[in-house]
Structure formats: C-alpha cells, structure tokens
Amino acid sequence: MSIFKRLFNVGKSEAHSAIDKMEDPIKMTEQGIRDMKNDLTNALEGLAQVKAMLIRSQNDKTQFDNKAKDYQNKAMLILQKTQKESISAEDGDRLAREALVKKEENTEHSKRCGIEIEKFSKSVSQLETNVNSLKNNVGKWENELKTLKARVKVSNATKNLNKQMASIDSSSTVNMLEKMREKVSEEEALADAYGDIANESKSVDDELDRVLNNTSASAESDLDALKKQMGM
Amino acid sequence: MGIFDIFKKKEKERHFDPTNITIRDLGKGYIFEYAIETWTVTALFEYDWGENYFTREFVIKNGATEKFLNIEDDGGLVVTLSEKVKLRKLGEVTCDYMDAHQKPPKKIKYEGVKYYLDEKSPGYCKEIDADNWEELVSYDYLDEEEEKTLCIEQYGEEEFEVTKGIIIDALAISNILPKGDN
C-alpha cells in the first residue's frame, strides 16, 4: 500500500470518527421518524385520491344504472302506448328503439364504471395494507425512541450519581479536600526535607566544636569554686 | 440523509400527526368512515359565537346523501351528525307559533320525540373560504335522553333552517384520510 493511500485512509477514518462524534443518535432517529411521517402523509393523501376516484366511479355507476333502468321503462311505456294505439306503431317502434339504444349506452357506461370500481378497489386495499404497515412501523419506532430516551435519562442520572459517590468528579468537594490533603502532605514533606538539608549542611568544624564543647563543664567547675569560696 | 438534502425545499408542516388523524383535524376534501360507509367532506362552515368561541360544521356526502357533522370543542368534544328537515315538517303548531312570534317555541314535538330548548345562541357563520359573515340565531333543542338534537337557525326575521340529528361518539369517525394540497 502506498504511503499516500495510507495517509488518505488515516484522514478518512479520522473524518468518520469526528462525524460519529457529531451525530446524536436520538436526534438522528427523531429526524428519521419525521421523514417517515412525511412519507406516511404522502401515502395517506395518495390513498385518499384513489378512494375519491373509487367513490366517484361508484356514484357514476349508480347514476348510469338508474338511467338505463329509466330508458328501459320508457321503452316499455312507449310500446304499451303503441299497443293502446295512442301513437303510431312506426313512431312507437322508433322511439322505443332510441330509448333502448340510450339504455344500452348507459349500460355500457355502467360496465366501464364496474371495471374501474374493481381496479380502484384493488388499489385501495393494496394501498391500505401498505399504509397500515407504515403506520404500525412509525408507531413502533416512536414508542421505541420514547423508551430509549427514558433509558438515556436514567443512565445519565445514574452515571452522575455514581460519579459523585465514587468522588471522582473533579469539581466535587471531596476531591478538593483530597487535593488539599495531598498539598499539605507535600508541604510537610518539603519542610522535613529542608530540615534534613539544614542538618546535613553543618561543617566538620561545627561538629567538632559540638563534640568538644566544654562551656557547660567550665560553668559547672566555676559554680563549685564559688560555693567553696562562700563556705557552702 | 444525504449531504445535499439540506438544499432541498423544506417540507410543508402538517397540522396533524399522520399516525393519528382525529376528527379535530378534518378539513375540506377529507375522506372518513362512519357506520361502515365512506363519507367525503364537501364544505366547511365556521361559526363565531363571540368571546373567542368557535365551532365548525362539515358538509359531508355519501353518494347522494348529504349530512352535517358539527364539532363543538368546549373542554369536551361534542360531535353531532344531522340532516336537513323542511320547516313545515315540524307541524302546524310549531310553524304557526314561529309565524306569530318570529322565533321558535321552547318545546317542539317532532316524529314522536319531544325536544326541549337547550340553548339560544346569537352568532355569525361563514363558509371557510368566504369573506362575509352572516348573522344568525341558533336555537338548539335536545330530547329527554340528550341523545337526539334539533336545531333551528334563524337568519333575518323570517328565514329558518332546521336540522335534526344525533350526538355521536368522536371515535365513530374513523380511517380519516387527508386531502393533498395539490
């Protein structure tokens, strides 16, 4: 592996590490859920549109069926009138035929609506399945996030409490006292050390004088002489 | 999320939670289920009863049937589903009283049910997209069990609109689907 490639890999890993530190998993999950909710809203709106088309087709079919039935009735009435000779047979047949043509047209429209209804119904049930699954997932993740947030709060509180109990918090009073105690010990040790050094720094002459020091001995003999002189 | 997503146009904030769309979120064009039937909101009216108190009325259609869904949120939610009734159907006694007094009586018997005047509220009404408010006085009646409603709205001196209905559970309105903005 070339040196540049290794350097590049080091840089890459450092960058990833820095971004990892920046990423708050809770905030990232919240954003993810927000995105999913937007997708869900779009899916719901799509479902509403297809359902509206289904309703329209159902209404149209009912209207076409009614119209077809109406033309059928009209054709029958005209034939009855022809039979009663209220109108001529020729006119009656022509009008009845036209009514039946209209009836047929409406029946065709109704059939077309029937096909649309079947198509839209399938789309609606498929979309409903997808929407429900998405809704369930969002709900599940939202609940999971709530639980995780609560767990994070609990663990943070426990961590802080344990830190205080263990007195390892740098700002705690116990820690400050500990530091002070160390400082005092250091000072005492320093004072002892200075004392030792002071003792060690005495010259050989001083030591000889100390050993041969006869000031107190001469004072003793002077005292004895004085006592003799005074007859004591 | 990709790094260039921040340059994308910001998504429009919705006023509802898509995992839990409630009757309070209803709007024009919305679709919902009630009594195993699918209904579409075709119009929306707003009522101003003064002192910052508003109620909403949705005109809903199921094929050829048209009804009104009235939502009142005064701490608790009261949902009324009603339909239009011709004034003359209230009977001769009531109609004569209204002709004579230009207001409805305190008690009305209609279709074998006795209704008692519960509230008389003056206010203003308009369709949500309209500019002008229309002044009205609403006379709201309840039956003894407080389950059935009768409402007479008076516009001007002689114009009356009557609706009869029932109080329903808000949860009876289900599977609410929103309408897209486009």
CSV table of C-alpha atoms in Angstrom, one decimal:
chain,number,residue,atom,x,y,z
A,1,MET,CA,0.0,0.0,0.0
A,2,SER,CA,1.4,3.4,-1.0
A,3,ILE,CA,2.1,6.0,1.6
A,4,PHE,CA,-0.4,8.4,0.1
A,5,LYS,CA,-3.2,5.7,0.2
A,6,ARG,CA,-2.4,5.0,3.8
A,7,LEU,CA,-2.4,8.7,4.6
A,8,PHE,CA,-5.8,9.1,2.8
A,9,ASN,CA,-7.2,6.1,4.8
A,10,VAL,CA,-6.0,7.7,8.0
A,11,GLY,CA,-7.6,11.0,7.1
A,12,LYS,CA,-10.8,9.2,6.1
A,13,SER,CA,-11.0,7.3,9.4
A,14,GLU,CA,-10.4,10.5,11.4
A,15,ALA,CA,-13.1,12.3,9.5
A,16,HIS,CA,-15.6,9.4,10.1
A,17,SER,CA,-14.7,9.4,13.8
A,18,ALA,CA,-15.3,13.2,14.0
A,19,ILE,CA,-18.7,12.9,12.3
A,20,ASP,CA,-19.6,9.9,14.5
A,21,LYS,CA,-19.0,12.2,17.5
A,22,MET,CA,-21.1,14.9,16.0
A,23,GLU,CA,-24.1,12.6,15.3
A,24,ASP,CA,-26.6,12.4,18.2
A,25,PRO,CA,-28.4,9.1,17.7
A,26,ILE,CA,-31.6,10.4,19.3
A,27,LYS,CA,-31.7,13.5,17.1
A,28,MET,CA,-30.9,11.3,14.0
A,29,THR,CA,-33.7,8.9,14.9
A,30,GLU,CA,-36.2,11.8,15.5
A,31,GLN,CA,-35.3,13.2,12.1
A,32,GLY,CA,-35.8,9.7,10.6
A,33,ILE,CA,-39.2,9.4,12.2
A,34,ARG,CA,-40.1,12.9,10.9
A,35,ASP,CA,-39.1,11.8,7.4
A,36,MET,CA,-41.2,8.6,7.7
A,37,LYS,CA,-44.2,10.6,8.9
A,38,ASN,CA,-43.9,12.8,5.8
A,39,ASP,CA,-43.8,9.7,3.6
A,40,LEU,CA,-46.8,8.3,5.5
A,41,THR,CA,-48.8,11.6,4.9
A,42,ASN,CA,-48.0,11.4,1.2
A,43,ALA,CA,-49.2,7.8,1.2
A,44,LEU,CA,-52.4,8.7,3.0
A,45,GLU,CA,-53.0,11.5,0.6
A,46,GLY,CA,-52.4,9.1,-2.3
A,47,LEU,CA,-54.9,6.7,-0.7
A,48,ALA,CA,-57.4,9.5,-0.3
A,49,GLN,CA,-57.1,10.3,-4.0
A,50,VAL,CA,-57.7,6.7,-5.1
A,51,LYS,CA,-60.6,6.3,-2.7
A,52,ALA,CA,-62.1,9.6,-4.0
A,53,MET,CA,-61.9,8.1,-7.6
A,54,LEU,CA,-63.5,4.9,-6.3
A,55,ILE,CA,-66.4,6.8,-4.7
A,56,ARG,CA,-66.8,8.8,-7.9
A,57,SER,CA,-66.9,5.6,-10.0
A,58,GLN,CA,-69.5,4.1,-7.6
A,59,ASN,CA,-71.7,7.2,-7.8
A,60,ASP,CA,-71.4,7.3,-11.6
A,61,LYS,CA,-72.3,3.6,-11.8
A,62,THR,CA,-75.4,4.1,-9.7
A,63,GLN,CA,-76.4,7.1,-12.0
A,64,PHE,CA,-75.8,5.1,-15.2
A,65,ASP,CA,-77.8,2.1,-13.8
A,66,ASN,CA,-80.7,4.4,-12.9
A,67,LYS,CA,-80.6,6.0,-16.3
A,68,ALA,CA,-80.5,2.6,-18.0
A,69,LYS,CA,-83.5,1.5,-15.9
A,70,ASP,CA,-85.3,4.7,-16.8
A,71,TYR,CA,-84.8,4.2,-20.6
A,72,GLN,CA,-85.9,0.6,-20.3
A,73,ASN,CA,-89.1,1.8,-18.5
A,74,LYS,CA,-89.6,4.5,-21.2
A,75,ALA,CA,-89.3,1.9,-24.0
A,76,MET,CA,-91.8,-0.3,-22.3
A,77,LEU,CA,-94.3,2.6,-21.8
A,78,ILE,CA,-94.0,3.6,-25.4
A,79,LEU,CA,-94.7,0.0,-26.5
A,80,GLN,CA,-97.7,0.0,-24.2
A,81,LYS,CA,-98.9,3.2,-25.8
A,82,THR,CA,-98.4,1.7,-29.2
A,83,GLN,CA,-100.4,-1.3,-28.1
A,84,LYS,CA,-103.2,1.0,-27.0
A,85,GLU,CA,-102.8,2.8,-30.3
A,86,SER,CA,-102.1,6.2,-28.6
A,87,ILE,CA,-99.2,6.6,-31.0
A,88,SER,CA,-98.5,5.0,-34.4
A,89,ALA,CA,-96.7,1.7,-34.5
A,90,GLU,CA,-93.9,3.3,-36.6
A,91,ASP,CA,-93.3,6.2,-34.2
A,92,GLY,CA,-93.6,3.8,-31.2
A,93,ASP,CA,-91.0,1.4,-32.6
A,94,ARG,CA,-88.7,4.3,-33.5
A,95,LEU,CA,-88.9,5.9,-30.0
A,96,ALA,CA,-88.7,2.5,-28.2
A,97,ARG,CA,-85.6,1.7,-30.3
A,98,GLU,CA,-84.0,5.0,-29.5
A,99,ALA,CA,-84.8,4.5,-25.8
A,100,LEU,CA,-83.2,1.0,-25.9
A,101,VAL,CA,-80.1,2.5,-27.7
A,102,LYS,CA,-79.8,5.0,-24.8
A,103,LYS,CA,-80.3,2.2,-22.3
A,104,GLU,CA,-77.5,0.3,-24.0
A,105,GLU,CA,-75.2,3.3,-23.9
A,106,ASN,CA,-75.8,3.7,-20.2
A,107,THR,CA,-75.4,0.0,-19.5
A,108,GLU,CA,-72.0,0.2,-21.3
A,109,HIS,CA,-71.0,3.2,-19.2
A,110,SER,CA,-72.1,1.3,-16.1
A,111,LYS,CA,-70.0,-1.7,-17.1
A,112,ARG,CA,-67.0,0.6,-17.6
A,113,CYS,CA,-67.6,2.1,-14.2
A,114,GLY,CA,-67.8,-1.5,-12.8
A,115,ILE,CA,-64.4,-2.3,-14.2
A,116,GLU,CA,-63.0,0.9,-12.8
A,117,ILE,CA,-64.5,0.2,-9.4
A,118,GLU,CA,-62.8,-3.3,-9.4
A,119,LYS,CA,-59.5,-1.7,-10.3
A,120,PHE,CA,-59.7,1.1,-7.8
A,121,SER,CA,-60.9,-1.3,-5.0
A,122,LYS,CA,-57.8,-3.4,-5.6
A,123,SER,CA,-55.6,-0.3,-5.4
A,124,VAL,CA,-57.3,0.9,-2.3
A,125,SER,CA,-56.9,-2.4,-0.5
A,126,GLN,CA,-53.3,-2.6,-1.5
A,127,LEU,CA,-52.6,1.0,-0.5
A,128,GLU,CA,-54.4,0.4,2.8
A,129,THR,CA,-52.2,-2.6,3.6
A,130,ASN,CA,-49.1,-0.5,2.8
A,131,VAL,CA,-50.3,2.5,4.8
A,132,ASN,CA,-51.2,0.4,7.8
A,133,SER,CA,-47.8,-1.3,7.8
A,134,LEU,CA,-46.0,2.0,7.5
A,135,LYS,CA,-48.3,3.5,10.3
A,136,ASN,CA,-47.5,0.5,12.5
A,137,ASN,CA,-43.8,0.8,11.9
A,138,VAL,CA,-43.7,4.5,12.7
A,139,GLY,CA,-45.8,3.9,15.8
A,140,LYS,CA,-43.5,1.1,16.9
A,141,TRP,CA,-40.3,3.2,16.3
A,142,GLU,CA,-41.8,6.2,18.0
A,143,ASN,CA,-42.5,4.1,21.1
A,144,GLU,CA,-39.0,2.6,21.0
A,145,LEU,CA,-37.5,6.0,20.8
A,146,LYS,CA,-39.5,7.2,23.8
A,147,THR,CA,-38.2,4.2,25.8
A,148,LEU,CA,-34.6,4.8,24.6
A,149,LYS,CA,-34.9,8.5,25.6
A,150,ALA,CA,-36.1,7.5,29.0
A,151,ARG,CA,-33.3,4.9,29.3
A,152,VAL,CA,-30.7,7.6,28.3
A,153,LYS,CA,-32.0,9.9,31.0
A,154,VAL,CA,-31.9,7.2,33.6
A,155,SER,CA,-28.4,6.1,32.7
A,156,ASN,CA,-27.1,9.7,32.7
A,157,ALA,CA,-28.6,10.3,36.1
A,158,THR,CA,-27.2,7.0,37.4
A,159,LYS,CA,-23.8,7.8,35.9
A,160,ASN,CA,-23.7,11.3,37.6
A,161,LEU,CA,-24.8,9.8,40.9
A,162,ASN,CA,-22.2,7.1,40.8
A,163,LYS,CA,-19.5,9.6,39.9
A,164,GLN,CA,-20.4,11.6,42.9
A,165,MET,CA,-20.5,8.5,45.1
A,166,ALA,CA,-17.0,7.5,43.8
A,167,SER,CA,-15.8,11.0,44.4
A,168,ILE,CA,-14.1,11.1,41.1
A,169,ASP,CA,-15.9,14.2,39.9
A,170,SER,CA,-13.2,16.8,39.5
A,171,SER,CA,-15.5,19.6,40.8
A,172,SER,CA,-16.6,17.7,43.9
A,173,THR,CA,-15.7,19.0,47.5
A,174,VAL,CA,-14.3,15.6,48.4
A,175,ASN,CA,-11.9,15.8,45.6
A,176,MET,CA,-10.9,19.3,46.5
A,177,LEU,CA,-10.2,18.2,50.1
A,178,GLU,CA,-8.2,15.2,48.8
A,179,LYS,CA,-6.2,17.6,46.7
A,180,MET,CA,-5.7,19.9,49.7
A,181,ARG,CA,-4.6,16.9,51.9
A,182,GLU,CA,-2.0,16.0,49.3
A,183,LYS,CA,-0.8,19.5,49.2
A,184,VAL,CA,-0.4,19.7,53.0
A,185,SER,CA,1.5,16.3,52.9
A,186,GLU,CA,3.7,17.7,50.2
A,187,GLU,CA,4.3,20.8,52.2
A,188,GLU,CA,5.2,18.8,55.3
A,189,ALA,CA,7.4,16.6,53.4
A,190,LEU,CA,9.1,19.6,51.9
A,191,ALA,CA,9.6,21.1,55.4
A,192,ASP,CA,11.2,17.8,56.7
A,193,ALA,CA,13.4,17.8,53.7
A,194,TYR,CA,14.6,21.3,54.3
A,195,GLY,CA,15.3,20.3,57.9
A,196,ASP,CA,17.4,17.4,56.8
A,197,ILE,CA,19.2,19.5,54.4
A,198,ALA,CA,19.8,22.1,57.1
A,199,ASN,CA,21.3,19.4,59.4
A,200,GLU,CA,23.4,18.0,56.6
A,201,SER,CA,24.8,21.4,55.7
A,202,LYS,CA,26.7,21.8,59.1
A,203,SER,CA,30.5,21.9,58.6
A,204,VAL,CA,33.0,19.4,60.2
A,205,ASP,CA,34.3,22.2,62.4
A,206,ASP,CA,30.8,22.8,63.8
A,207,GLU,CA,30.6,19.1,64.5
A,208,LEU,CA,33.9,19.1,66.2
A,209,ASP,CA,33.0,22.1,68.3
A,210,ARG,CA,29.8,20.5,69.3
A,211,VAL,CA,31.6,17.3,70.4
A,212,LEU,CA,34.3,19.2,72.2
A,213,ASN,CA,32.0,21.9,73.6
A,214,ASN,CA,33.2,22.4,77.3
A,215,THR,CA,31.2,25.6,78.1
A,216,SER,CA,28.8,23.8,80.3
A,217,ALA,CA,31.7,21.9,82.1
A,218,SER,CA,33.6,25.1,82.9
A,219,ALA,CA,30.4,26.7,84.2
A,220,GLU,CA,30.0,23.6,86.5
A,221,SER,CA,33.5,24.0,87.9
A,222,ASP,CA,33.1,27.8,88.3
A,223,LEU,CA,29.9,27.1,90.3
A,224,ASP,CA,31.8,24.6,92.5
A,225,ALA,CA,34.6,27.1,93.2
A,226,LEU,CA,32.1,29.8,94.1
A,227,LYS,CA,30.4,27.5,96.6
A,228,LYS,CA,33.8,26.7,98.2
A,229,GLN,CA,34.6,30.3,98.4
A,230,MET,CA,31.4,31.1,100.3
A,231,GLY,CA,31.9,28.1,102.6
A,232,MET,CA,29.0,26.3,101.4
B,1,MET,CA,-29.9,11.5,4.8
B,2,GLY,CA,-27.5,12.7,2.0
B,3,ILE,CA,-25.4,15.8,2.5
B,4,PHE,CA,-27.2,17.6,-0.3
B,5,ASP,CA,-30.6,17.0,1.2
B,6,ILE,CA,-30.2,20.3,3.2
B,7,PHE,CA,-30.5,22.2,-0.1
B,8,LYS,CA,-33.9,20.6,-0.8
B,9,LYS,CA,-37.0,22.7,-0.4
B,10,LYS,CA,-38.3,22.5,3.1
B,11,GLU,CA,-41.3,20.2,3.5
B,12,LYS,CA,-44.6,21.8,4.5
B,13,GLU,CA,-45.5,21.4,8.1
B,14,ARG,CA,-48.7,19.5,8.6
B,15,HIS,CA,-51.2,20.3,11.3
B,16,PHE,CA,-51.9,16.6,12.1
B,17,ASP,CA,-50.0,13.5,13.1
B,18,PRO,CA,-50.4,11.1,10.2
B,19,THR,CA,-50.3,8.1,12.6
B,20,ASN,CA,-53.3,9.5,14.5
B,21,ILE,CA,-55.5,11.8,12.5
B,22,THR,CA,-58.5,12.7,14.6
B,23,ILE,CA,-61.9,14.4,14.0
B,24,ARG,CA,-60.3,17.7,15.1
B,25,ASP,CA,-58.0,17.5,12.1
B,26,LEU,CA,-60.8,17.2,9.5
B,27,GLY,CA,-60.8,19.5,6.5
B,28,LYS,CA,-62.4,20.1,3.2
B,29,GLY,CA,-61.9,17.1,0.8
B,30,TYR,CA,-61.0,14.7,3.6
B,31,ILE,CA,-62.5,11.2,3.5
B,32,PHE,CA,-63.6,9.2,6.5
B,33,GLU,CA,-65.6,6.1,7.5
B,34,TYR,CA,-68.8,6.3,9.6
B,35,ALA,CA,-71.2,3.5,10.1
B,36,ILE,CA,-69.4,1.2,7.6
B,37,GLU,CA,-69.8,3.9,4.9
B,38,THR,CA,-67.3,6.2,3.3
B,39,TRP,CA,-68.0,10.0,3.5
B,40,THR,CA,-66.3,12.9,1.9
B,41,VAL,CA,-66.2,16.4,3.4
B,42,THR,CA,-67.5,18.7,0.7
B,43,ALA,CA,-67.7,22.0,2.5
B,44,LEU,CA,-66.7,23.5,5.8
B,45,PHE,CA,-68.5,26.3,7.8
B,46,GLU,CA,-67.2,28.2,10.7
B,47,TYR,CA,-69.4,29.6,13.5
B,48,ASP,CA,-68.3,32.5,15.7
B,49,TRP,CA,-70.3,32.7,18.9
B,50,GLY,CA,-68.4,35.6,20.4
B,51,GLU,CA,-65.8,35.7,23.2
B,52,ASN,CA,-63.4,33.8,21.0
B,53,TYR,CA,-65.6,30.7,20.9
B,54,PHE,CA,-65.8,29.0,17.5
B,55,THR,CA,-67.4,25.8,16.3
B,56,ARG,CA,-67.1,24.0,12.9
B,57,GLU,CA,-69.6,22.3,10.7
B,58,PHE,CA,-68.7,20.0,7.9
B,59,VAL,CA,-71.0,19.2,5.0
B,60,ILE,CA,-70.4,15.5,4.3
B,61,LYS,CA,-71.6,13.4,1.4
B,62,ASN,CA,-72.0,9.7,0.9
B,63,GLY,CA,-73.2,9.3,-2.7
B,64,ALA,CA,-76.5,11.1,-2.9
B,65,THR,CA,-76.9,11.6,0.9
B,66,GLU,CA,-75.8,14.9,2.4
B,67,LYS,CA,-75.4,15.3,6.2
B,68,PHE,CA,-73.8,17.8,8.6
B,69,LEU,CA,-71.1,17.0,11.1
B,70,ASN,CA,-70.9,19.6,13.8
B,71,ILE,CA,-67.9,19.8,16.1
B,72,GLU,CA,-68.0,21.7,19.4
B,73,ASP,CA,-64.9,21.7,21.5
B,74,ASP,CA,-65.7,23.3,24.8
B,75,GLY,CA,-63.4,21.4,27.0
B,76,GLY,CA,-65.0,18.1,26.0
B,77,LEU,CA,-65.7,17.3,22.4
B,78,VAL,CA,-69.4,17.1,21.3
B,79,VAL,CA,-70.0,15.7,17.8
B,80,THR,CA,-73.4,15.9,16.2
B,81,LEU,CA,-74.4,14.3,13.0
B,82,SER,CA,-77.5,15.9,11.5
B,83,GLU,CA,-79.6,16.3,8.3
B,84,LYS,CA,-81.8,18.9,6.9
B,85,VAL,CA,-85.5,18.9,7.7
B,86,LYS,CA,-88.2,21.0,6.0
B,87,LEU,CA,-89.6,23.6,8.4
B,88,ARG,CA,-93.2,22.6,7.6
B,89,LYS,CA,-92.4,19.1,8.8
B,90,LEU,CA,-92.2,20.4,12.3
B,91,GLY,CA,-96.0,20.6,12.3
B,92,GLU,CA,-98.7,23.2,12.1
B,93,VAL,CA,-98.5,24.2,15.8
B,94,THR,CA,-94.8,25.0,15.7
B,95,CYS,CA,-95.0,26.8,12.3
B,96,ASP,CA,-97.9,28.9,13.5
B,97,TYR,CA,-96.0,29.8,16.6
B,98,MET,CA,-93.0,30.8,14.6
B,99,ASP,CA,-95.1,32.9,12.2
B,100,ALA,CA,-96.7,34.7,15.1
B,101,HIS,CA,-93.6,35.3,17.2
B,102,GLN,CA,-90.7,35.2,14.6
B,103,LYS,CA,-89.0,32.7,16.9
B,104,PRO,CA,-89.4,29.0,17.6
B,105,PRO,CA,-91.2,27.7,20.8
B,106,LYS,CA,-89.4,26.3,23.8
B,107,LYS,CA,-90.8,22.8,23.2
B,108,ILE,CA,-91.2,21.0,19.9
B,109,LYS,CA,-92.7,17.6,19.2
B,110,TYR,CA,-91.4,16.0,16.0
B,111,GLU,CA,-91.6,12.4,14.8
B,112,GLY,CA,-92.9,11.4,18.2
B,113,VAL,CA,-90.0,12.9,20.1
B,114,LYS,CA,-90.3,15.8,22.5
B,115,TYR,CA,-87.5,18.3,22.1
B,116,TYR,CA,-86.7,20.9,24.7
B,117,LEU,CA,-84.9,24.2,24.1
B,118,ASP,CA,-81.4,23.8,25.5
B,119,GLU,CA,-79.6,26.9,24.3
B,120,LYS,CA,-80.3,30.1,22.3
B,121,SER,CA,-77.1,31.4,20.8
B,122,PRO,CA,-76.6,34.5,18.6
B,123,GLY,CA,-73.6,34.4,16.4
B,124,TYR,CA,-72.1,34.6,12.9
B,125,CYS,CA,-71.5,32.0,10.3
B,126,LYS,CA,-69.5,31.7,7.0
B,127,GLU,CA,-68.1,29.2,4.7
B,128,ILE,CA,-64.4,28.8,5.5
B,129,ASP,CA,-63.2,30.4,2.2
B,130,ALA,CA,-65.9,33.1,2.1
B,131,ASP,CA,-65.2,36.7,3.2
B,132,ASN,CA,-68.5,37.7,4.7
B,133,TRP,CA,-70.0,36.6,7.9
B,134,GLU,CA,-73.8,36.1,8.1
B,135,GLU,CA,-75.6,36.9,11.3
B,136,LEU,CA,-77.8,34.2,12.9
B,137,VAL,CA,-79.5,33.0,16.0
B,138,SER,CA,-79.3,29.3,16.7
B,139,TYR,CA,-82.0,27.5,18.8
B,140,ASP,CA,-80.6,24.2,20.0
B,141,TYR,CA,-83.0,21.5,21.3
B,142,LEU,CA,-82.3,18.2,23.0
B,143,ASP,CA,-84.7,15.3,23.7
B,144,GLU,CA,-85.1,14.0,27.3
B,145,GLU,CA,-82.2,11.5,27.0
B,146,GLU,CA,-80.0,14.2,25.5
B,147,GLU,CA,-79.1,11.9,22.6
B,148,LYS,CA,-81.2,13.5,19.8
B,149,THR,CA,-80.9,17.0,18.7
B,150,LEU,CA,-82.9,19.5,16.8
B,151,CYS,CA,-81.5,22.8,15.6
B,152,ILE,CA,-83.3,25.8,14.2
B,153,GLU,CA,-81.1,28.5,12.7
B,154,GLN,CA,-82.8,31.9,12.2
B,155,TYR,CA,-81.4,34.2,9.5
B,156,GLY,CA,-83.1,37.6,9.5
B,157,GLU,CA,-86.7,37.7,10.7
B,158,GLU,CA,-88.3,35.0,8.7
B,159,GLU,CA,-85.7,32.7,7.3
B,160,PHE,CA,-85.4,29.5,9.3
B,161,GLU,CA,-83.2,26.4,8.6
B,162,VAL,CA,-84.0,23.2,10.5
B,163,THR,CA,-81.8,20.1,11.1
B,164,LYS,CA,-82.4,17.0,13.2
B,165,GLY,CA,-79.6,14.8,14.4
B,166,ILE,CA,-77.9,12.6,16.9
B,167,ILE,CA,-74.9,13.1,19.2
B,168,ILE,CA,-72.3,10.6,18.2
B,169,ASP,CA,-69.0,9.4,19.7
B,170,ALA,CA,-66.0,11.1,18.2
B,171,LEU,CA,-64.4,7.7,17.8
B,172,ALA,CA,-67.2,6.6,15.5
B,173,ILE,CA,-65.5,8.7,12.8
B,174,SER,CA,-62.5,6.5,11.7
B,175,ASN,CA,-60.0,6.0,8.9
B,176,ILE,CA,-59.6,9.7,8.3
B,177,LEU,CA,-57.7,10.4,5.1
B,178,PRO,CA,-56.3,13.8,4.4
B,179,LYS,CA,-56.5,15.6,1.1
B,180,GLY,CA,-53.3,16.6,-0.6
B,181,ASP,CA,-52.5,20.3,-1.1
B,182,ASN,CA,-52.2,20.0,-4.9
